[in-house]
Amino acid sequence: MTHVSGRHFLQIPGPSPVPDRVLRAMSAQVIDHRSPEFGELGLEALAAIKTIFKTTQDVIIYPSSGTGAWEAALANVLREGDSVLMYETGHFATLWKKMAEKLGIEAEFIGGDWRSGADPDQIEQRLRADSGHRIKAVCVVHNETSTGSVSPIADVRRALDAAGHPALLMVDTISGLGSIDFRFDEWGVDVAVSGSQKGLMLPPGISFNAVSAKAVEVSKAGGTRRSYWDWHDMIAINAKGYFPYTPATNMLYGLVEAIKMMHEEGLDTIFARHQRHGAATRAAVRAWGLDVLCNRQGHESGVLTAVVMPEGHSADHFRSEALRHYNISLGSGLSKVADKIFRIGHLGDINDLTLIGALSGVEMGLAKAKVPHEKGGVGVAMQYLQETPAPGIDA
């Protein structure tokens, strides 16, 4: 078959489906990135993204993946031999640690079981023990995309303050930003990392560093040698809406349009919608008799749900069968949980019917792949959605 009828259900936890409005905005003809017209676009995009980070401080936009923004965050404030404290929430926290080590940074991991977010109490205890303030930064993943667990960033900030420790607070919110609440200024974050292809509803291609005044000051004398990732080169020319090298011009058109859509819906409504869809998905999973990987109440993600396969059954085989028969893409398990879990993405531009369609594909896929489960999970999710008011719609 060369053509499959109907809509493909892209239910991975990013990249997420791109709305038609955003696609149309990105289809504009390419313009001169040194023209007055581009300067206006650049200023609009830079101002708009601050509203999503909830900051009045600088946000830097890179033409790169989120991995590039990870490196930019580390390279601007940490140098070879510096120590950082990280928390093992899952695959992406582990990758950020490996990157730090490749840059010559001494990365200490607080071990986790991949079933919850970071524990602020453990972070506070470790920082209190660091009386010499050798630790220069605490790095935490906000929404761990590999496990479906959320870390309480405001509580991590309070842990640093309670310990009286001057370390920078650095947060990966690549899959959290725009889907679950994030407050850069209010939570006292120093560096936040994000990307375009998740809650911002864009294709992959641009990434972000939100930076506090404290972090910018540290970067003046700290960090490692850098060129492409240097914050100061960016901040200086961003003041007029331009970039020190060729930007992802048409992605900026899409970014501006996506953020307009988000404010039309309302950020609080978006966050409530994601939480509601996450709860409905978890209700379906439990009705199927399956386990949700995140097992700490209050840490469950509205972005995705990671589902544990019954012993002896392959998550990858199930995903393959669901794709072949029902045209639905589901997220794979990564590293420690490879072939042991699958991930249902419920982020970005989706509504109740999108979610129910996706859960129907999962339930039919479980049957097709002969995975032991109870029937009726979709019905349980439907009942939850019917009984729980939809934010911004139901009175």
CSV table of C-alpha atoms in Angstrom, one decimal, residues 41-381:
chain,number,residue,atom,x,y,z
A,41,LEU,CA,9.5,40.0,13.0
A,42,GLY,CA,12.5,39.3,15.3
A,43,LEU,CA,11.3,41.7,17.9
A,44,GLU,CA,7.8,40.3,17.8
A,45,ALA,CA,9.0,36.7,18.2
A,46,LEU,CA,11.4,37.6,21.0
A,47,ALA,CA,8.7,39.5,22.9
A,48,ALA,CA,6.1,36.7,22.3
A,49,ILE,CA,8.2,33.9,23.6
A,50,LYS,CA,8.8,35.7,26.9
A,51,THR,CA,5.1,35.5,27.6
A,52,ILE,CA,5.3,31.7,27.4
A,53,PHE,CA,8.3,31.4,29.7
A,54,LYS,CA,6.5,34.0,32.0
A,55,THR,CA,9.6,36.2,32.2
A,56,THR,CA,10.7,39.8,31.6
A,57,GLN,CA,14.3,38.7,31.2
A,58,ASP,CA,16.2,37.6,28.0
A,59,VAL,CA,15.1,34.6,26.0
A,60,ILE,CA,17.5,33.5,23.3
A,61,ILE,CA,16.3,31.7,20.2
A,62,TYR,CA,18.7,29.3,18.4
A,63,PRO,CA,18.3,27.6,15.1
A,64,SER,CA,18.9,24.1,16.6
A,65,SER,CA,17.3,21.2,18.4
A,66,GLY,CA,16.7,21.1,22.1
A,67,THR,CA,20.1,19.3,22.4
A,68,GLY,CA,21.8,22.4,21.1
A,69,ALA,CA,20.0,24.5,23.8
A,70,TRP,CA,21.2,22.1,26.4
A,71,GLU,CA,24.8,22.7,25.3
A,72,ALA,CA,24.3,26.4,25.2
A,73,ALA,CA,23.0,26.4,28.7
A,74,LEU,CA,26.0,24.5,30.1
A,75,ALA,CA,28.6,26.2,28.0
A,76,ASN,CA,27.7,29.7,29.0
A,77,VAL,CA,27.9,29.3,32.7
A,78,LEU,CA,30.0,26.2,33.4
A,79,ARG,CA,33.7,25.5,32.7
A,80,GLU,CA,35.7,22.3,32.6
A,81,GLY,CA,36.2,21.0,36.1
A,82,ASP,CA,33.0,22.7,37.6
A,83,SER,CA,30.6,20.5,39.5
A,84,VAL,CA,26.9,20.3,38.9
A,85,LEU,CA,24.1,18.4,40.7
A,86,MET,CA,21.6,16.6,38.6
A,87,TYR,CA,18.6,14.4,39.3
A,88,GLU,CA,17.9,11.1,37.5
A,89,THR,CA,14.3,11.4,36.4
A,90,GLY,CA,14.7,9.4,33.2
A,91,HIS,CA,16.4,9.1,29.8
A,92,PHE,CA,16.7,12.8,29.1
A,93,ALA,CA,18.1,13.7,32.4
A,94,THR,CA,20.7,11.0,31.8
A,95,LEU,CA,21.5,12.4,28.4
A,96,TRP,CA,22.0,15.9,29.8
A,97,LYS,CA,24.4,14.5,32.4
A,98,LYS,CA,26.3,12.7,29.6
A,99,MET,CA,26.6,15.9,27.7
A,100,ALA,CA,27.9,17.7,30.8
A,101,GLU,CA,30.6,15.0,31.2
A,102,LYS,CA,31.6,15.3,27.6
A,103,LEU,CA,32.2,19.1,28.2
A,104,GLY,CA,34.5,18.2,31.1
A,105,ILE,CA,31.9,19.1,33.8
A,106,GLU,CA,31.8,16.9,36.9
A,107,ALA,CA,28.1,15.8,37.0
A,108,GLU,CA,26.8,14.3,40.2
A,109,PHE,CA,23.6,12.3,39.9
A,110,ILE,CA,21.0,11.8,42.6
A,111,GLY,CA,19.6,8.4,41.7
A,112,GLY,CA,16.0,8.0,40.8
A,113,ASP,CA,13.7,5.1,39.8
A,114,TRP,CA,12.3,6.7,36.6
A,115,ARG,CA,8.8,6.7,38.2
A,116,SER,CA,8.6,10.2,39.6
A,117,GLY,CA,10.0,13.7,39.3
A,118,ALA,CA,12.9,15.1,41.3
A,119,ASP,CA,12.8,15.0,45.1
A,120,PRO,CA,13.5,18.6,46.4
A,121,ASP,CA,14.3,17.2,49.9
A,122,GLN,CA,17.2,15.1,48.5
A,123,ILE,CA,18.4,18.1,46.6
A,124,GLU,CA,18.3,20.3,49.7
A,125,GLN,CA,20.2,17.7,51.8
A,126,ARG,CA,23.0,17.4,49.2
A,127,LEU,CA,23.3,21.2,49.0
A,128,ARG,CA,23.5,21.6,52.7
A,129,ALA,CA,26.4,19.1,52.7
A,130,ASP,CA,28.2,21.2,50.1
A,131,SER,CA,29.4,23.8,52.7
A,132,GLY,CA,32.2,24.9,50.4
A,133,HIS,CA,29.7,25.7,47.6
A,134,ARG,CA,31.6,23.6,45.1
A,135,ILE,CA,28.4,22.8,43.2
A,136,LYS,CA,27.9,25.5,40.7
A,137,ALA,CA,24.5,24.6,39.3
A,138,VAL,CA,21.5,22.3,39.9
A,139,CYS,CA,20.1,20.8,36.7
A,140,VAL,CA,16.5,19.4,36.7
A,141,VAL,CA,14.2,18.2,34.0
A,142,HIS,CA,10.8,19.8,34.4
A,143,ASN,CA,8.7,17.2,32.4
A,144,GLU,CA,10.6,14.0,31.8
A,145,THR,CA,9.5,13.0,28.3
A,146,SER,CA,10.7,9.4,28.7
A,147,THR,CA,8.6,8.6,31.8
A,148,GLY,CA,5.7,11.0,32.0
A,149,SER,CA,6.8,12.5,35.3
A,150,VAL,CA,6.9,16.2,36.4
A,151,SER,CA,9.4,17.7,38.8
A,152,PRO,CA,8.1,20.4,41.2
A,153,ILE,CA,10.4,23.2,40.1
A,154,ALA,CA,9.1,25.8,42.6
A,155,ASP,CA,9.9,23.4,45.4
A,156,VAL,CA,13.4,22.8,44.0
A,157,ARG,CA,13.9,26.6,44.1
A,158,ARG,CA,12.8,26.6,47.7
A,159,ALA,CA,15.3,23.8,48.4
A,160,LEU,CA,18.2,25.9,47.1
A,161,ASP,CA,17.0,28.8,49.2
A,162,ALA,CA,16.5,26.8,52.3
A,163,ALA,CA,20.1,25.4,52.0
A,164,GLY,CA,21.4,28.9,51.5
A,165,HIS,CA,23.2,27.7,48.4
A,166,PRO,CA,24.3,30.1,45.5
A,167,ALA,CA,24.1,27.4,42.8
A,168,LEU,CA,22.3,28.3,39.6
A,169,LEU,CA,19.0,26.6,39.0
A,170,MET,CA,18.9,25.2,35.4
A,171,VAL,CA,15.8,23.6,34.1
A,172,ASP,CA,15.0,21.5,31.0
A,173,THR,CA,11.4,22.3,30.0
A,174,ILE,CA,11.7,21.1,26.4
A,175,SER,CA,8.5,19.1,26.6
A,176,GLY,CA,6.9,21.0,29.4
A,177,LEU,CA,6.8,24.6,28.1
A,178,GLY,CA,3.4,25.6,26.7
A,179,SER,CA,1.7,22.4,28.0
A,180,ILE,CA,2.1,22.6,31.7
A,181,ASP,CA,2.6,25.6,33.9
A,182,PHE,CA,6.1,27.1,33.9
A,183,ARG,CA,7.0,30.4,35.7
A,184,PHE,CA,10.6,31.4,35.0
A,185,ASP,CA,10.6,34.6,37.1
A,186,GLU,CA,8.3,33.6,39.9
A,187,TRP,CA,10.1,30.3,40.5
A,188,GLY,CA,13.6,31.8,40.4
A,189,VAL,CA,14.9,29.8,37.5
A,190,ASP,CA,18.3,31.0,36.2
A,191,VAL,CA,18.5,29.1,32.9
A,192,ALA,CA,15.6,27.3,31.2
A,193,VAL,CA,16.0,25.2,28.0
A,194,SER,CA,13.1,24.5,25.6
A,195,GLY,CA,12.3,23.5,22.0
A,196,SER,CA,9.8,24.2,19.3
A,197,GLN,CA,8.3,20.8,18.6
A,198,LYS,CA,6.3,20.1,21.7
A,199,GLY,CA,3.8,22.4,23.4
A,200,LEU,CA,4.6,25.2,21.0
A,201,MET,CA,3.1,23.2,18.2
A,202,LEU,CA,5.9,23.8,15.7
A,203,PRO,CA,8.2,21.5,13.7
A,204,PRO,CA,11.6,20.8,15.2
A,205,GLY,CA,14.2,23.4,14.3
A,206,ILE,CA,14.4,26.2,16.9
A,207,SER,CA,15.3,26.1,20.6
A,208,PHE,CA,15.5,28.5,23.5
A,209,ASN,CA,17.5,29.6,26.5
A,210,ALA,CA,15.7,31.8,29.0
A,211,VAL,CA,18.3,33.4,31.2
A,212,SER,CA,18.3,35.4,34.4
A,213,ALA,CA,20.4,38.4,35.1
A,214,LYS,CA,22.4,36.3,37.6
A,215,ALA,CA,23.1,33.7,34.9
A,216,VAL,CA,24.1,36.4,32.4
A,217,GLU,CA,26.5,37.9,35.0
A,218,VAL,CA,28.1,34.5,35.7
A,219,SER,CA,28.5,33.9,31.9
A,220,LYS,CA,30.6,37.1,31.6
A,221,ALA,CA,33.5,35.5,33.4
A,222,GLY,CA,32.5,31.9,33.5
A,223,GLY,CA,31.6,29.2,31.1
A,224,THR,CA,33.7,27.6,28.4
A,225,ARG,CA,35.0,28.9,25.1
A,226,ARG,CA,32.0,29.2,22.8
A,227,SER,CA,31.0,31.0,19.6
A,228,TYR,CA,27.7,29.8,18.1
A,229,TRP,CA,26.1,29.4,21.5
A,230,ASP,CA,27.3,32.6,23.1
A,231,TRP,CA,24.5,34.5,24.9
A,232,HIS,CA,26.2,37.9,24.7
A,233,ASP,CA,26.5,37.9,20.9
A,234,MET,CA,22.8,37.0,20.7
A,235,ILE,CA,21.6,39.5,23.4
A,236,ALA,CA,23.4,42.4,21.8
A,237,ILE,CA,21.9,42.1,18.4
A,238,ASN,CA,18.5,40.8,19.5
A,239,ALA,CA,17.9,44.3,20.9
A,240,LYS,CA,17.1,45.4,17.4
A,241,GLY,CA,15.3,42.1,16.4
A,242,TYR,CA,18.3,40.6,14.5
A,243,PHE,CA,20.6,37.6,15.0
A,244,PRO,CA,24.4,37.2,14.7
A,245,TYR,CA,24.0,34.5,12.1
A,246,THR,CA,21.2,33.3,9.7
A,247,PRO,CA,18.1,32.6,11.8
A,248,ALA,CA,15.3,30.1,11.1
A,249,THR,CA,13.3,32.8,9.4
A,250,ASN,CA,10.1,31.0,8.6
A,251,MET,CA,10.1,29.2,11.9
A,252,LEU,CA,9.8,32.6,13.5
A,253,TYR,CA,6.6,33.3,11.5
A,254,GLY,CA,5.3,30.0,12.9
A,255,LEU,CA,6.3,30.8,16.4
A,256,VAL,CA,4.5,34.2,16.4
A,257,GLU,CA,1.3,32.5,15.1
A,258,ALA,CA,1.5,29.6,17.5
A,259,ILE,CA,1.8,32.0,20.5
A,260,LYS,CA,-1.1,34.0,19.2
A,261,MET,CA,-3.2,30.8,19.2
A,262,MET,CA,-2.0,30.0,22.7
A,263,HIS,CA,-3.1,33.4,24.1
A,264,GLU,CA,-6.4,33.2,22.2
A,265,GLU,CA,-7.1,29.9,24.1
A,266,GLY,CA,-5.5,31.2,27.3
A,267,LEU,CA,-2.4,29.6,29.0
A,268,ASP,CA,-4.4,28.5,32.1
A,269,THR,CA,-7.0,26.9,29.8
A,270,ILE,CA,-4.2,25.1,27.9
A,271,PHE,CA,-2.6,23.8,31.1
A,272,ALA,CA,-6.0,22.6,32.5
A,273,ARG,CA,-6.8,20.9,29.1
A,274,HIS,CA,-3.5,19.0,29.3
A,275,GLN,CA,-4.1,17.9,32.9
A,276,ARG,CA,-7.6,16.8,32.1
A,277,HIS,CA,-6.5,14.7,29.1
A,278,GLY,CA,-3.7,13.2,31.1
A,279,ALA,CA,-6.2,12.2,33.8
A,280,ALA,CA,-8.5,10.7,31.2
A,281,THR,CA,-5.6,8.7,29.7
A,282,ARG,CA,-4.5,7.3,33.0
A,283,ALA,CA,-8.1,6.3,33.8
A,284,ALA,CA,-8.2,4.4,30.5
A,285,VAL,CA,-4.8,2.7,31.2
A,286,ARG,CA,-5.9,1.5,34.6
A,287,ALA,CA,-9.2,0.3,33.3
A,288,TRP,CA,-7.2,-1.8,30.8
A,289,GLY,CA,-5.5,-3.4,33.8
A,290,LEU,CA,-2.1,-1.9,32.9
A,291,ASP,CA,0.3,0.2,35.0
A,292,VAL,CA,1.2,3.8,34.5
A,293,LEU,CA,5.0,4.2,34.8
A,294,CYS,CA,4.8,7.4,36.9
A,295,ASN,CA,3.6,6.1,40.3
A,296,ARG,CA,3.9,9.2,42.5
A,297,GLN,CA,0.7,11.1,42.9
A,298,GLY,CA,1.0,14.8,41.9
A,299,HIS,CA,3.9,14.1,39.6
A,300,GLU,CA,1.8,12.7,36.7
A,301,SER,CA,2.3,14.6,33.4
A,302,GLY,CA,-0.4,16.2,31.3
A,303,VAL,CA,2.0,15.9,28.3
A,304,LEU,CA,2.2,12.2,28.0
A,305,THR,CA,1.4,8.9,29.7
A,306,ALA,CA,4.0,6.1,29.8
A,307,VAL,CA,2.3,2.7,30.0
A,308,VAL,CA,4.1,-0.4,31.4
A,309,MET,CA,3.6,-3.6,29.3
A,310,PRO,CA,2.7,-6.9,31.0
A,311,GLU,CA,5.7,-9.1,31.6
A,312,GLY,CA,6.8,-11.1,28.6
A,313,HIS,CA,5.1,-8.7,26.0
A,314,SER,CA,7.0,-6.4,23.7
A,315,ALA,CA,6.0,-2.8,23.6
A,316,ASP,CA,7.7,-2.4,20.3
A,317,HIS,CA,5.7,-5.2,18.7
A,318,PHE,CA,2.5,-3.7,20.0
A,319,ARG,CA,3.4,-0.2,18.6
A,320,SER,CA,4.2,-1.8,15.3
A,321,GLU,CA,0.8,-3.6,15.2
A,322,ALA,CA,-1.0,-0.4,16.2
A,323,LEU,CA,0.7,1.6,13.4
A,324,ARG,CA,0.2,-1.1,10.8
A,325,HIS,CA,-3.5,-1.7,11.5
A,326,TYR,CA,-4.7,1.7,12.8
A,327,ASN,CA,-2.3,4.3,11.5
A,328,ILE,CA,-1.3,5.6,15.0
A,329,SER,CA,2.3,6.4,16.1
A,330,LEU,CA,3.0,5.9,19.8
A,331,GLY,CA,6.2,6.7,21.6
A,332,SER,CA,8.8,4.0,22.3
A,333,GLY,CA,10.5,3.2,25.6
A,334,LEU,CA,14.0,4.6,25.8
A,335,SER,CA,17.2,3.1,27.3
A,336,LYS,CA,16.3,1.5,30.7
A,337,VAL,CA,12.7,1.0,29.7
A,338,ALA,CA,13.2,0.1,26.0
A,339,ASP,CA,10.6,-2.3,24.8
A,340,LYS,CA,9.1,-2.4,28.3
A,341,ILE,CA,6.8,0.7,28.0
A,342,PHE,CA,5.0,2.7,25.3
A,343,ARG,CA,4.1,6.4,25.5
A,344,ILE,CA,0.9,8.1,24.6
A,345,GLY,CA,1.4,11.7,23.8
A,346,HIS,CA,-1.6,14.0,24.5
A,347,LEU,CA,0.0,17.4,24.0
A,348,GLY,CA,-0.3,20.4,21.8
A,349,ASP,CA,-3.2,21.0,19.4
A,350,ILE,CA,-5.7,18.2,20.5
A,351,ASN,CA,-9.2,18.1,21.8
A,352,ASP,CA,-11.4,15.4,23.4
A,353,LEU,CA,-12.2,13.7,20.2
A,354,THR,CA,-8.6,13.5,19.2
A,355,LEU,CA,-7.8,11.9,22.5
A,356,ILE,CA,-10.6,9.4,22.3
A,357,GLY,CA,-9.6,8.5,18.8
A,358,ALA,CA,-6.1,7.9,20.0
A,359,LEU,CA,-7.2,5.8,22.9
A,360,SER,CA,-9.4,3.8,20.6
A,361,GLY,CA,-6.4,3.0,18.5
A,362,VAL,CA,-4.4,1.9,21.6
A,363,GLU,CA,-7.2,-0.4,22.8
A,364,MET,CA,-7.7,-2.0,19.4
A,365,GLY,CA,-3.9,-2.2,19.0
A,366,LEU,CA,-3.6,-4.1,22.3
A,367,ALA,CA,-6.2,-6.6,21.1
A,368,LYS,CA,-4.5,-7.0,17.7
A,369,ALA,CA,-1.1,-7.6,19.4
A,370,LYS,CA,-2.6,-10.0,21.8
A,371,VAL,CA,-1.5,-8.0,24.9
A,372,PRO,CA,-3.5,-9.2,28.0
A,373,HIS,CA,-5.8,-6.4,29.0
A,374,GLU,CA,-9.4,-5.6,30.1
A,375,LYS,CA,-11.8,-4.1,27.6
A,376,GLY,CA,-13.5,-0.8,28.1
A,377,GLY,CA,-10.7,1.6,28.8
A,378,VAL,CA,-11.9,4.0,26.1
A,379,GLY,CA,-15.4,4.0,27.7
A,380,VAL,CA,-13.9,4.9,31.1
A,381,ALA,CA,-12.0,7.8,29.5
